[in-house]
Amino acid sequence: KTEIGPCIYFVCADVIKIGYYTINGGYISFHSQIHNFDRLYMPIRLQGVSYKWIHIGNNRLIGIKVTILDGARNVDISIIITGPILNEAIYDGYTVYDGMPACKLKLLV
């Protein structure tokens, strides 16, 4: 069983996978795409987007107002404190994360 809190925002141009027994607080936003902006001579709107999966593992607790960006890979059994931003990275299991961008706060074992 996975719990989804209120006011969850999905920008889902690619896959967003959320594992079993995960608790998602309110006001979380998932963005599995990002706008390209490497051509300075062209409007950003015309440059298209890049797509990468978001994978949330099993047995996770994600606090309120967390932003999860494209390419974030979360291993099982960890806690995301309220408010951080998870960017393209692999986040270890048995760990508490906080900050912008998210970084290890402490180990659970």
PDB file of N, CA and C in Angstrom:
ATOM      1  N   LYS A   1       0.843  -1.173   0.000  1.00  0.00           N
ATOM      2  CA  LYS A   1       0.000   0.000   0.000  1.00  0.00           C
ATOM      3  C   LYS A   1       0.891   1.241   0.000  1.00  0.00           C
ATOM      4  N   THR A   2       0.579   2.169  -0.865  1.00  0.00           N
ATOM      5  CA  THR A   2       1.289   3.442  -0.947  1.00  0.00           C
ATOM      6  C   THR A   2       0.307   4.563  -0.688  1.00  0.00           C
ATOM      7  N   GLU A   3       0.693   5.525   0.129  1.00  0.00           N
ATOM      8  CA  GLU A   3      -0.183   6.647   0.461  1.00  0.00           C
ATOM      9  C   GLU A   3       0.265   7.893  -0.282  1.00  0.00           C
ATOM     10  N   ILE A   4      -0.701   8.573  -0.907  1.00  0.00           N
ATOM     11  CA  ILE A   4      -0.439   9.813  -1.631  1.00  0.00           C
ATOM     12  C   ILE A   4      -1.176  10.927  -0.898  1.00  0.00           C
ATOM     13  N   GLY A   5      -0.457  11.960  -0.463  1.00  0.00           N
ATOM     14  CA  GLY A   5      -1.063  13.076   0.257  1.00  0.00           C
ATOM     15  C   GLY A   5      -1.808  14.014  -0.675  1.00  0.00           C
ATOM     16  N   PRO A   6      -2.390  15.088  -0.128  1.00  0.00           N
ATOM     17  CA  PRO A   6      -3.156  16.038  -0.935  1.00  0.00           C
ATOM     18  C   PRO A   6      -2.256  16.938  -1.773  1.00  0.00           C
ATOM     19  N   CYS A   7      -2.812  17.422  -2.861  1.00  0.00           N
ATOM     20  CA  CYS A   7      -2.171  18.425  -3.715  1.00  0.00           C
ATOM     21  C   CYS A   7      -0.815  17.964  -4.250  1.00  0.00           C
ATOM     22  N   ILE A   8      -0.754  16.742  -4.768  1.00  0.00           N
ATOM     23  CA  ILE A   8       0.459  16.226  -5.401  1.00  0.00           C
ATOM     24  C   ILE A   8       0.445  16.662  -6.861  1.00  0.00           C
ATOM     25  N   TYR A   9       1.582  17.122  -7.362  1.00  0.00           N
ATOM     26  CA  TYR A   9       1.687  17.662  -8.710  1.00  0.00           C
ATOM     27  C   TYR A   9       2.624  16.772  -9.529  1.00  0.00           C
ATOM     28  N   PHE A  10       2.118  16.217 -10.630  1.00  0.00           N
ATOM     29  CA  PHE A  10       2.916  15.369 -11.507  1.00  0.00           C
ATOM     30  C   PHE A  10       3.097  16.062 -12.856  1.00  0.00           C
ATOM     31  N   VAL A  11       4.348  16.344 -13.248  1.00  0.00           N
ATOM     32  CA  VAL A  11       4.676  16.756 -14.610  1.00  0.00           C
ATOM     33  C   VAL A  11       5.325  15.525 -15.204  1.00  0.00           C
ATOM     34  N   CYS A  12       4.528  14.742 -15.893  1.00  0.00           N
ATOM     35  CA  CYS A  12       4.939  13.385 -16.235  1.00  0.00           C
ATOM     36  C   CYS A  12       5.058  13.201 -17.735  1.00  0.00           C
ATOM     37  N   ALA A  13       6.179  13.621 -18.291  1.00  0.00           N
ATOM     38  CA  ALA A  13       6.438  13.375 -19.697  1.00  0.00           C
ATOM     39  C   ALA A  13       7.144  12.030 -19.877  1.00  0.00           C
ATOM     40  N   ASP A  14       7.630  11.456 -18.809  1.00  0.00           N
ATOM     41  CA  ASP A  14       8.257  10.148 -18.819  1.00  0.00           C
ATOM     42  C   ASP A  14       7.738   9.391 -17.598  1.00  0.00           C
ATOM     43  N   VAL A  15       8.389   8.318 -17.229  1.00  0.00           N
ATOM     44  CA  VAL A  15       7.898   7.431 -16.181  1.00  0.00           C
ATOM     45  C   VAL A  15       8.204   7.991 -14.793  1.00  0.00           C
ATOM     46  N   ILE A  16       7.215   7.927 -13.909  1.00  0.00           N
ATOM     47  CA  ILE A  16       7.390   8.185 -12.487  1.00  0.00           C
ATOM     48  C   ILE A  16       6.933   6.922 -11.776  1.00  0.00           C
ATOM     49  N   LYS A  17       7.865   6.240 -11.101  1.00  0.00           N
ATOM     50  CA  LYS A  17       7.552   4.984 -10.429  1.00  0.00           C
ATOM     51  C   LYS A  17       7.678   5.181  -8.923  1.00  0.00           C
ATOM     52  N   ILE A  18       6.621   4.839  -8.197  1.00  0.00           N
ATOM     53  CA  ILE A  18       6.618   4.952  -6.744  1.00  0.00           C
ATOM     54  C   ILE A  18       6.406   3.563  -6.172  1.00  0.00           C
ATOM     55  N   GLY A  19       7.318   3.112  -5.312  1.00  0.00           N
ATOM     56  CA  GLY A  19       7.294   1.756  -4.772  1.00  0.00           C
ATOM     57  C   GLY A  19       6.231   1.525  -3.715  1.00  0.00           C
ATOM     58  N   TYR A  20       6.229   0.311  -3.174  1.00  0.00           N
ATOM     59  CA  TYR A  20       5.270  -0.112  -2.161  1.00  0.00           C
ATOM     60  C   TYR A  20       5.595   0.492  -0.796  1.00  0.00           C
ATOM     61  N   TYR A  21       4.561   0.651   0.021  1.00  0.00           N
ATOM     62  CA  TYR A  21       4.682   1.105   1.412  1.00  0.00           C
ATOM     63  C   TYR A  21       5.381   2.456   1.532  1.00  0.00           C
ATOM     64  N   THR A  22       5.172   3.305   0.540  1.00  0.00           N
ATOM     65  CA  THR A  22       5.743   4.642   0.558  1.00  0.00           C
ATOM     66  C   THR A  22       4.680   5.630   1.012  1.00  0.00           C
ATOM     67  N   ILE A  23       5.046   6.541   1.892  1.00  0.00           N
ATOM     68  CA  ILE A  23       4.141   7.581   2.368  1.00  0.00           C
ATOM     69  C   ILE A  23       4.601   8.899   1.755  1.00  0.00           C
ATOM     70  N   ASN A  24       3.698   9.544   1.019  1.00  0.00           N
ATOM     71  CA  ASN A  24       3.982  10.818   0.376  1.00  0.00           C
ATOM     72  C   ASN A  24       3.148  11.903   1.042  1.00  0.00           C
ATOM     73  N   GLY A  25       3.793  12.908   1.611  1.00  0.00           N
ATOM     74  CA  GLY A  25       3.082  14.020   2.229  1.00  0.00           C
ATOM     75  C   GLY A  25       2.422  14.895   1.167  1.00  0.00           C
ATOM     76  N   GLY A  26       1.829  15.984   1.586  1.00  0.00           N
ATOM     77  CA  GLY A  26       1.148  16.885   0.662  1.00  0.00           C
ATOM     78  C   GLY A  26       2.094  17.844  -0.036  1.00  0.00           C
ATOM     79  N   TYR A  27       1.614  18.397  -1.116  1.00  0.00           N
ATOM     80  CA  TYR A  27       2.304  19.450  -1.866  1.00  0.00           C
ATOM     81  C   TYR A  27       3.665  19.009  -2.405  1.00  0.00           C
ATOM     82  N   ILE A  28       3.773  17.745  -2.776  1.00  0.00           N
ATOM     83  CA  ILE A  28       4.993  17.233  -3.412  1.00  0.00           C
ATOM     84  C   ILE A  28       4.851  17.436  -4.909  1.00  0.00           C
ATOM     85  N   SER A  29       5.933  17.799  -5.581  1.00  0.00           N
ATOM     86  CA  SER A  29       5.886  17.911  -7.032  1.00  0.00           C
ATOM     87  C   SER A  29       6.944  17.009  -7.656  1.00  0.00           C
ATOM     88  N   PHE A  30       6.509  16.243  -8.646  1.00  0.00           N
ATOM     89  CA  PHE A  30       7.360  15.337  -9.414  1.00  0.00           C
ATOM     90  C   PHE A  30       7.498  15.909 -10.825  1.00  0.00           C
ATOM     91  N   HIS A  31       8.713  16.073 -11.307  1.00  0.00           N
ATOM     92  CA  HIS A  31       8.957  16.624 -12.643  1.00  0.00           C
ATOM     93  C   HIS A  31       9.893  15.682 -13.398  1.00  0.00           C
ATOM     94  N   SER A  32       9.339  14.852 -14.286  1.00  0.00           N
ATOM     95  CA  SER A  32      10.173  13.892 -15.014  1.00  0.00           C
ATOM     96  C   SER A  32      10.654  14.464 -16.352  1.00  0.00           C
ATOM     97  N   GLN A  33      10.662  15.765 -16.472  1.00  0.00           N
ATOM     98  CA  GLN A  33      11.203  16.418 -17.661  1.00  0.00           C
ATOM     99  C   GLN A  33      11.846  17.733 -17.245  1.00  0.00           C
ATOM    100  N   ILE A  34      12.732  18.229 -18.095  1.00  0.00           N
ATOM    101  CA  ILE A  34      13.355  19.534 -17.862  1.00  0.00           C
ATOM    102  C   ILE A  34      13.489  20.229 -19.208  1.00  0.00           C
ATOM    103  N   HIS A  35      13.296  21.533 -19.222  1.00  0.00           N
ATOM    104  CA  HIS A  35      13.417  22.290 -20.463  1.00  0.00           C
ATOM    105  C   HIS A  35      14.882  22.431 -20.849  1.00  0.00           C
ATOM    106  N   ASN A  36      15.167  22.270 -22.132  1.00  0.00           N
ATOM    107  CA  ASN A  36      16.514  22.495 -22.653  1.00  0.00           C
ATOM    108  C   ASN A  36      16.738  24.002 -22.770  1.00  0.00           C
ATOM    109  N   PHE A  37      17.958  24.444 -22.512  1.00  0.00           N
ATOM    110  CA  PHE A  37      18.242  25.878 -22.592  1.00  0.00           C
ATOM    111  C   PHE A  37      19.690  26.156 -22.989  1.00  0.00           C
ATOM    112  N   ASP A  38      20.315  25.217 -23.722  1.00  0.00           N
ATOM    113  CA  ASP A  38      21.727  25.366 -24.056  1.00  0.00           C
ATOM    114  C   ASP A  38      21.985  26.243 -25.282  1.00  0.00           C
ATOM    115  N   ARG A  39      20.985  26.540 -26.100  1.00  0.00           N
ATOM    116  CA  ARG A  39      21.163  27.396 -27.286  1.00  0.00           C
ATOM    117  C   ARG A  39      20.695  28.811 -26.951  1.00  0.00           C
ATOM    118  N   LEU A  40      21.638  29.684 -26.652  1.00  0.00           N
ATOM    119  CA  LEU A  40      21.315  31.027 -26.194  1.00  0.00           C
ATOM    120  C   LEU A  40      20.636  31.887 -27.256  1.00  0.00           C
ATOM    121  N   TYR A  41      20.809  31.565 -28.534  1.00  0.00           N
ATOM    122  CA  TYR A  41      20.228  32.338 -29.622  1.00  0.00           C
ATOM    123  C   TYR A  41      18.763  31.973 -29.883  1.00  0.00           C
ATOM    124  N   MET A  42      18.244  30.937 -29.222  1.00  0.00           N
ATOM    125  CA  MET A  42      16.896  30.441 -29.475  1.00  0.00           C
ATOM    126  C   MET A  42      16.053  30.560 -28.202  1.00  0.00           C
ATOM    127  N   PRO A  43      14.780  30.956 -28.334  1.00  0.00           N
ATOM    128  CA  PRO A  43      13.919  30.998 -27.147  1.00  0.00           C
ATOM    129  C   PRO A  43      13.837  29.624 -26.466  1.00  0.00           C
ATOM    130  N   ILE A  44      13.867  29.607 -25.136  1.00  0.00           N
ATOM    131  CA  ILE A  44      13.818  28.355 -24.386  1.00  0.00           C
ATOM    132  C   ILE A  44      12.595  27.538 -24.762  1.00  0.00           C
ATOM    133  N   ARG A  45      11.474  28.194 -24.956  1.00  0.00           N
ATOM    134  CA  ARG A  45      10.230  27.512 -25.302  1.00  0.00           C
ATOM    135  C   ARG A  45      10.356  26.661 -26.566  1.00  0.00           C
ATOM    136  N   LEU A  46      11.230  27.043 -27.482  1.00  0.00           N
ATOM    137  CA  LEU A  46      11.386  26.329 -28.751  1.00  0.00           C
ATOM    138  C   LEU A  46      12.463  25.250 -28.724  1.00  0.00           C
ATOM    139  N   GLN A  47      13.191  25.120 -27.621  1.00  0.00           N
ATOM    140  CA  GLN A  47      14.300  24.174 -27.549  1.00  0.00           C
ATOM    141  C   GLN A  47      13.897  22.764 -27.120  1.00  0.00           C
ATOM    142  N   GLY A  48      12.647  22.569 -26.747  1.00  0.00           N
ATOM    143  CA  GLY A  48      12.184  21.239 -26.370  1.00  0.00           C
ATOM    144  C   GLY A  48      12.538  20.879 -24.940  1.00  0.00           C
ATOM    145  N   VAL A  49      12.292  19.625 -24.604  1.00  0.00           N
ATOM    146  CA  VAL A  49      12.534  19.139 -23.247  1.00  0.00           C
ATOM    147  C   VAL A  49      13.301  17.823 -23.283  1.00  0.00           C
ATOM    148  N   SER A  50      13.956  17.518 -22.164  1.00  0.00           N
ATOM    149  CA  SER A  50      14.620  16.230 -21.976  1.00  0.00           C
ATOM    150  C   SER A  50      13.810  15.435 -20.965  1.00  0.00           C
ATOM    151  N   TYR A  51      13.783  14.110 -21.131  1.00  0.00           N
ATOM    152  CA  TYR A  51      12.986  13.250 -20.271  1.00  0.00           C
ATOM    153  C   TYR A  51      13.868  12.244 -19.551  1.00  0.00           C
ATOM    154  N   LYS A  52      13.636  12.073 -18.257  1.00  0.00           N
ATOM    155  CA  LYS A  52      14.328  11.044 -17.479  1.00  0.00           C
ATOM    156  C   LYS A  52      13.355  10.496 -16.443  1.00  0.00           C
ATOM    157  N   TRP A  53      13.469   9.232 -16.158  1.00  0.00           N
ATOM    158  CA  TRP A  53      12.621   8.583 -15.161  1.00  0.00           C
ATOM    159  C   TRP A  53      12.850   9.157 -13.784  1.00  0.00           C
ATOM    160  N   ILE A  54      11.806   9.062 -12.962  1.00  0.00           N
ATOM    161  CA  ILE A  54      11.927   9.254 -11.520  1.00  0.00           C
ATOM    162  C   ILE A  54      11.549   7.918 -10.895  1.00  0.00           C
ATOM    163  N   HIS A  55      12.384   7.412 -10.007  1.00  0.00           N
ATOM    164  CA  HIS A  55      12.091   6.131  -9.352  1.00  0.00           C
ATOM    165  C   HIS A  55      12.165   6.311  -7.845  1.00  0.00           C
ATOM    166  N   ILE A  56      11.033   6.138  -7.180  1.00  0.00           N
ATOM    167  CA  ILE A  56      10.956   6.190  -5.730  1.00  0.00           C
ATOM    168  C   ILE A  56      10.852   4.748  -5.242  1.00  0.00           C
ATOM    169  N   GLY A  57      11.755   4.331  -4.379  1.00  0.00           N
ATOM    170  CA  GLY A  57      11.797   2.946  -3.917  1.00  0.00           C
ATOM    171  C   GLY A  57      10.693   2.593  -2.943  1.00  0.00           C
ATOM    172  N   ASN A  58      10.805   1.435  -2.336  1.00  0.00           N
ATOM    173  CA  ASN A  58       9.841   0.931  -1.358  1.00  0.00           C
ATOM    174  C   ASN A  58      10.135   1.477   0.039  1.00  0.00           C
ATOM    175  N   ASN A  59       9.083   1.544   0.860  1.00  0.00           N
ATOM    176  CA  ASN A  59       9.200   1.876   2.275  1.00  0.00           C
ATOM    177  C   ASN A  59       9.902   3.215   2.492  1.00  0.00           C
ATOM    178  N   ARG A  60       9.365   4.255   1.863  1.00  0.00           N
ATOM    179  CA  ARG A  60       9.936   5.600   1.938  1.00  0.00           C
ATOM    180  C   ARG A  60       8.966   6.531   2.629  1.00  0.00           C
ATOM    181  N   LEU A  61       9.460   7.527   3.301  1.00  0.00           N
ATOM    182  CA  LEU A  61       8.654   8.600   3.846  1.00  0.00           C
ATOM    183  C   LEU A  61       9.129   9.893   3.204  1.00  0.00           C
ATOM    184  N   ILE A  62       8.240  10.558   2.481  1.00  0.00           N
ATOM    185  CA  ILE A  62       8.570  11.816   1.819  1.00  0.00           C
ATOM    186  C   ILE A  62       7.704  12.897   2.450  1.00  0.00           C
ATOM    187  N   GLY A  63       8.324  13.889   3.070  1.00  0.00           N
ATOM    188  CA  GLY A  63       7.606  14.943   3.773  1.00  0.00           C
ATOM    189  C   GLY A  63       6.889  15.891   2.835  1.00  0.00           C
ATOM    190  N   ILE A  64       6.250  16.915   3.405  1.00  0.00           N
ATOM    191  CA  ILE A  64       5.502  17.865   2.597  1.00  0.00           C
ATOM    192  C   ILE A  64       6.435  18.841   1.881  1.00  0.00           C
ATOM    193  N   LYS A  65       5.960  19.365   0.767  1.00  0.00           N
ATOM    194  CA  LYS A  65       6.642  20.380  -0.041  1.00  0.00           C
ATOM    195  C   LYS A  65       8.016  19.930  -0.536  1.00  0.00           C
ATOM    196  N   VAL A  66       8.127  18.675  -0.926  1.00  0.00           N
ATOM    197  CA  VAL A  66       9.358  18.149  -1.512  1.00  0.00           C
ATOM    198  C   VAL A  66       9.241  18.250  -3.026  1.00  0.00           C
ATOM    199  N   THR A  67      10.309  18.633  -3.695  1.00  0.00           N
ATOM    200  CA  THR A  67      10.359  18.682  -5.158  1.00  0.00           C
ATOM    201  C   THR A  67      11.313  17.607  -5.639  1.00  0.00           C
ATOM    202  N   ILE A  68      10.832  16.736  -6.537  1.00  0.00           N
ATOM    203  CA  ILE A  68      11.641  15.637  -7.056  1.00  0.00           C
ATOM    204  C   ILE A  68      11.790  15.849  -8.558  1.00  0.00           C
ATOM    205  N   LEU A  69      13.025  16.062  -8.996  1.00  0.00           N
ATOM    206  CA  LEU A  69      13.312  16.393 -10.393  1.00  0.00           C
ATOM    207  C   LEU A  69      13.694  15.168 -11.201  1.00  0.00           C
ATOM    208  N   ASP A  70      13.718  15.343 -12.513  1.00  0.00           N
ATOM    209  CA  ASP A  70      14.009  14.250 -13.436  1.00  0.00           C
ATOM    210  C   ASP A  70      15.352  13.597 -13.132  1.00  0.00           C
ATOM    211  N   GLY A  71      15.368  12.288 -13.219  1.00  0.00           N
ATOM    212  CA  GLY A  71      16.596  11.533 -13.000  1.00  0.00           C
ATOM    213  C   GLY A  71      16.850  11.137 -11.562  1.00  0.00           C
ATOM    214  N   ALA A  72      15.994  11.546 -10.628  1.00  0.00           N
ATOM    215  CA  ALA A  72      16.196  11.168  -9.219  1.00  0.00           C
ATOM    216  C   ALA A  72      15.918   9.680  -9.052  1.00  0.00           C
ATOM    217  N   ARG A  73      16.826   8.968  -8.408  1.00  0.00           N
ATOM    218  CA  ARG A  73      16.686   7.539  -8.131  1.00  0.00           C
ATOM    219  C   ARG A  73      16.803   7.339  -6.634  1.00  0.00           C
ATOM    220  N   ASN A  74      15.762   6.837  -6.014  1.00  0.00           N
ATOM    221  CA  ASN A  74      15.732   6.681  -4.563  1.00  0.00           C
ATOM    222  C   ASN A  74      15.679   5.216  -4.204  1.00  0.00           C
ATOM    223  N   VAL A  75      16.640   4.782  -3.426  1.00  0.00           N
ATOM    224  CA  VAL A  75      16.710   3.401  -2.996  1.00  0.00           C
ATOM    225  C   VAL A  75      15.733   3.209  -1.841  1.00  0.00           C
ATOM    226  N   ASP A  76      15.436   1.963  -1.518  1.00  0.00           N
ATOM    227  CA  ASP A  76      14.448   1.631  -0.488  1.00  0.00           C
ATOM    228  C   ASP A  76      14.832   2.130   0.907  1.00  0.00           C
ATOM    229  N   ILE A  77      13.815   2.283   1.724  1.00  0.00           N
ATOM    230  CA  ILE A  77      13.912   2.571   3.163  1.00  0.00           C
ATOM    231  C   ILE A  77      14.750   3.822   3.448  1.00  0.00           C
ATOM    232  N   SER A  78      14.153   4.976   3.242  1.00  0.00           N
ATOM    233  CA  SER A  78      14.797   6.225   3.644  1.00  0.00           C
ATOM    234  C   SER A  78      13.739   7.289   3.868  1.00  0.00           C
ATOM    235  N   ILE A  79      14.152   8.409   4.413  1.00  0.00           N
ATOM    236  CA  ILE A  79      13.239   9.486   4.790  1.00  0.00           C
ATOM    237  C   ILE A  79      13.719  10.778   4.131  1.00  0.00           C
ATOM    238  N   ILE A  80      12.781  11.503   3.525  1.00  0.00           N
ATOM    239  CA  ILE A  80      13.074  12.807   2.959  1.00  0.00           C
ATOM    240  C   ILE A  80      12.360  13.836   3.853  1.00  0.00           C
ATOM    241  N   ILE A  81      13.117  14.669   4.535  1.00  0.00           N
ATOM    242  CA  ILE A  81      12.553  15.672   5.433  1.00  0.00           C
ATOM    243  C   ILE A  81      11.783  16.713   4.608  1.00  0.00           C
ATOM    244  N   THR A  82      10.879  17.410   5.239  1.00  0.00           N
ATOM    245  CA  THR A  82      10.047  18.421   4.590  1.00  0.00           C
ATOM    246  C   THR A  82      10.875  19.481   3.879  1.00  0.00           C
ATOM    247  N   GLY A  83      10.541  19.740   2.597  1.00  0.00           N
ATOM    248  CA  GLY A  83      11.085  20.859   1.860  1.00  0.00           C
ATOM    249  C   GLY A  83      12.247  20.653   0.907  1.00  0.00           C
ATOM    250  N   PRO A  84      12.983  19.544   0.904  1.00  0.00           N
ATOM    251  CA  PRO A  84      14.163  19.492   0.041  1.00  0.00           C
ATOM    252  C   PRO A  84      13.848  19.314  -1.441  1.00  0.00           C
ATOM    253  N   ILE A  85      14.875  19.518  -2.222  1.00  0.00           N
ATOM    254  CA  ILE A  85      14.803  19.301  -3.659  1.00  0.00           C
ATOM    255  C   ILE A  85      15.716  18.132  -3.992  1.00  0.00           C
ATOM    256  N   LEU A  86      15.161  17.081  -4.631  1.00  0.00           N
ATOM    257  CA  LEU A  86      15.946  15.936  -5.077  1.00  0.00           C
ATOM    258  C   LEU A  86      16.223  16.114  -6.558  1.00  0.00           C
ATOM    259  N   ASN A  87      17.485  16.267  -6.911  1.00  0.00           N
ATOM    260  CA  ASN A  87      17.833  16.424  -8.317  1.00  0.00           C
ATOM    261  C   ASN A  87      18.327  15.099  -8.880  1.00  0.00           C
ATOM    262  N   GLU A  88      18.916  15.147 -10.058  1.00  0.00           N
ATOM    263  CA  GLU A  88      19.364  13.913 -10.710  1.00  0.00           C
ATOM    264  C   GLU A  88      20.517  13.306  -9.923  1.00  0.00           C
ATOM    265  N   ALA A  89      20.226  12.266  -9.181  1.00  0.00           N
ATOM    266  CA  ALA A  89      21.217  11.575  -8.364  1.00  0.00           C
ATOM    267  C   ALA A  89      20.607  10.274  -7.878  1.00  0.00           C
ATOM    268  N   ILE A  90      21.442   9.435  -7.300  1.00  0.00           N
ATOM    269  CA  ILE A  90      20.965   8.212  -6.656  1.00  0.00           C
ATOM    270  C   ILE A  90      21.069   8.450  -5.157  1.00  0.00           C
ATOM    271  N   TYR A  91      19.951   8.314  -4.456  1.00  0.00           N
ATOM    272  CA  TYR A  91      19.891   8.553  -3.030  1.00  0.00           C
ATOM    273  C   TYR A  91      19.896   7.217  -2.302  1.00  0.00           C
ATOM    274  N   ASP A  92      20.807   7.053  -1.356  1.00  0.00           N
ATOM    275  CA  ASP A  92      21.009   5.790  -0.649  1.00  0.00           C
ATOM    276  C   ASP A  92      19.835   5.426   0.245  1.00  0.00           C
ATOM    277  N   GLY A  93      19.719   4.128   0.516  1.00  0.00           N
ATOM    278  CA  GLY A  93      18.729   3.640   1.464  1.00  0.00           C
ATOM    279  C   GLY A  93      19.206   3.825   2.896  1.00  0.00           C
ATOM    280  N   TYR A  94      18.300   3.630   3.850  1.00  0.00           N
ATOM    281  CA  TYR A  94      18.592   3.727   5.285  1.00  0.00           C
ATOM    282  C   TYR A  94      19.218   5.078   5.652  1.00  0.00           C
ATOM    283  N   THR A  95      18.717   6.145   5.012  1.00  0.00           N
ATOM    284  CA  THR A  95      19.304   7.462   5.171  1.00  0.00           C
ATOM    285  C   THR A  95      18.205   8.515   5.286  1.00  0.00           C
ATOM    286  N   VAL A  96      18.454   9.565   6.072  1.00  0.00           N
ATOM    287  CA  VAL A  96      17.567  10.721   6.142  1.00  0.00           C
ATOM    288  C   VAL A  96      18.204  11.835   5.313  1.00  0.00           C
ATOM    289  N   TYR A  97      17.403  12.468   4.443  1.00  0.00           N
ATOM    290  CA  TYR A  97      17.883  13.545   3.578  1.00  0.00           C
ATOM    291  C   TYR A  97      17.169  14.843   3.898  1.00  0.00           C
ATOM    292  N   ASP A  98      17.875  15.958   3.729  1.00  0.00           N
ATOM    293  CA  ASP A  98      17.292  17.283   3.895  1.00  0.00           C
ATOM    294  C   ASP A  98      18.134  18.268   3.099  1.00  0.00           C
ATOM    295  N   GLY A  99      17.588  19.431   2.811  1.00  0.00           N
ATOM    296  CA  GLY A  99      18.342  20.504   2.169  1.00  0.00           C
ATOM    297  C   GLY A  99      17.969  20.729   0.715  1.00  0.00           C
ATOM    298  N   MET A 100      18.562  21.790   0.155  1.00  0.00           N
ATOM    299  CA  MET A 100      18.336  22.154  -1.240  1.00  0.00           C
ATOM    300  C   MET A 100      19.669  22.390  -1.913  1.00  0.00           C
ATOM    301  N   PRO A 101      20.182  21.456  -2.692  1.00  0.00           N
ATOM    302  CA  PRO A 101      19.625  20.134  -2.993  1.00  0.00           C
ATOM    303  C   PRO A 101      19.763  19.191  -1.787  1.00  0.00           C
ATOM    304  N   ALA A 102      19.010  18.119  -1.849  1.00  0.00           N
ATOM    305  CA  ALA A 102      18.988  17.155  -0.742  1.00  0.00           C
ATOM    306  C   ALA A 102      20.367  16.560  -0.508  1.00  0.00           C
ATOM    307  N   CYS A 103      20.750  16.464   0.751  1.00  0.00           N
ATOM    308  CA  CYS A 103      22.007  15.804   1.121  1.00  0.00           C
ATOM    309  C   CYS A 103      21.770  14.977   2.378  1.00  0.00           C
ATOM    310  N   LYS A 104      22.679  14.063   2.638  1.00  0.00           N
ATOM    311  CA  LYS A 104      22.527  13.147   3.779  1.00  0.00           C
ATOM    312  C   LYS A 104      22.547  13.909   5.086  1.00  0.00           C
ATOM    313  N   LEU A 105      21.555  13.640   5.914  1.00  0.00           N
ATOM    314  CA  LEU A 105      21.492  14.228   7.241  1.00  0.00           C
ATOM    315  C   LEU A 105      21.986  13.237   8.291  1.00  0.00           C
ATOM    316  N   LYS A 106      21.502  11.976   8.178  1.00  0.00           N
ATOM    317  CA  LYS A 106      21.987  10.921   9.080  1.00  0.00           C
ATOM    318  C   LYS A 106      21.599   9.568   8.538  1.00  0.00           C
ATOM    319  N   LEU A 107      22.302   8.540   9.010  1.00  0.00           N
ATOM    320  CA  LEU A 107      21.990   7.156   8.665  1.00  0.00           C
ATOM    321  C   LEU A 107      20.980   6.615   9.652  1.00  0.00           C
ATOM    322  N   LEU A 108      20.116   5.719   9.185  1.00  0.00           N
ATOM    323  CA  LEU A 108      19.107   5.108  10.048  1.00  0.00           C
ATOM    324  C   LEU A 108      19.599   3.851  10.739  1.00  0.00           C
ATOM    325  N   VAL A 109      20.745   3.327  10.337  1.00  0.00           N
ATOM    326  CA  VAL A 109      21.271   2.106  10.949  1.00  0.00           C
ATOM    327  C   VAL A 109      22.551   2.382  11.704  1.00  0.00           C
TER     328      VAL A 109
END
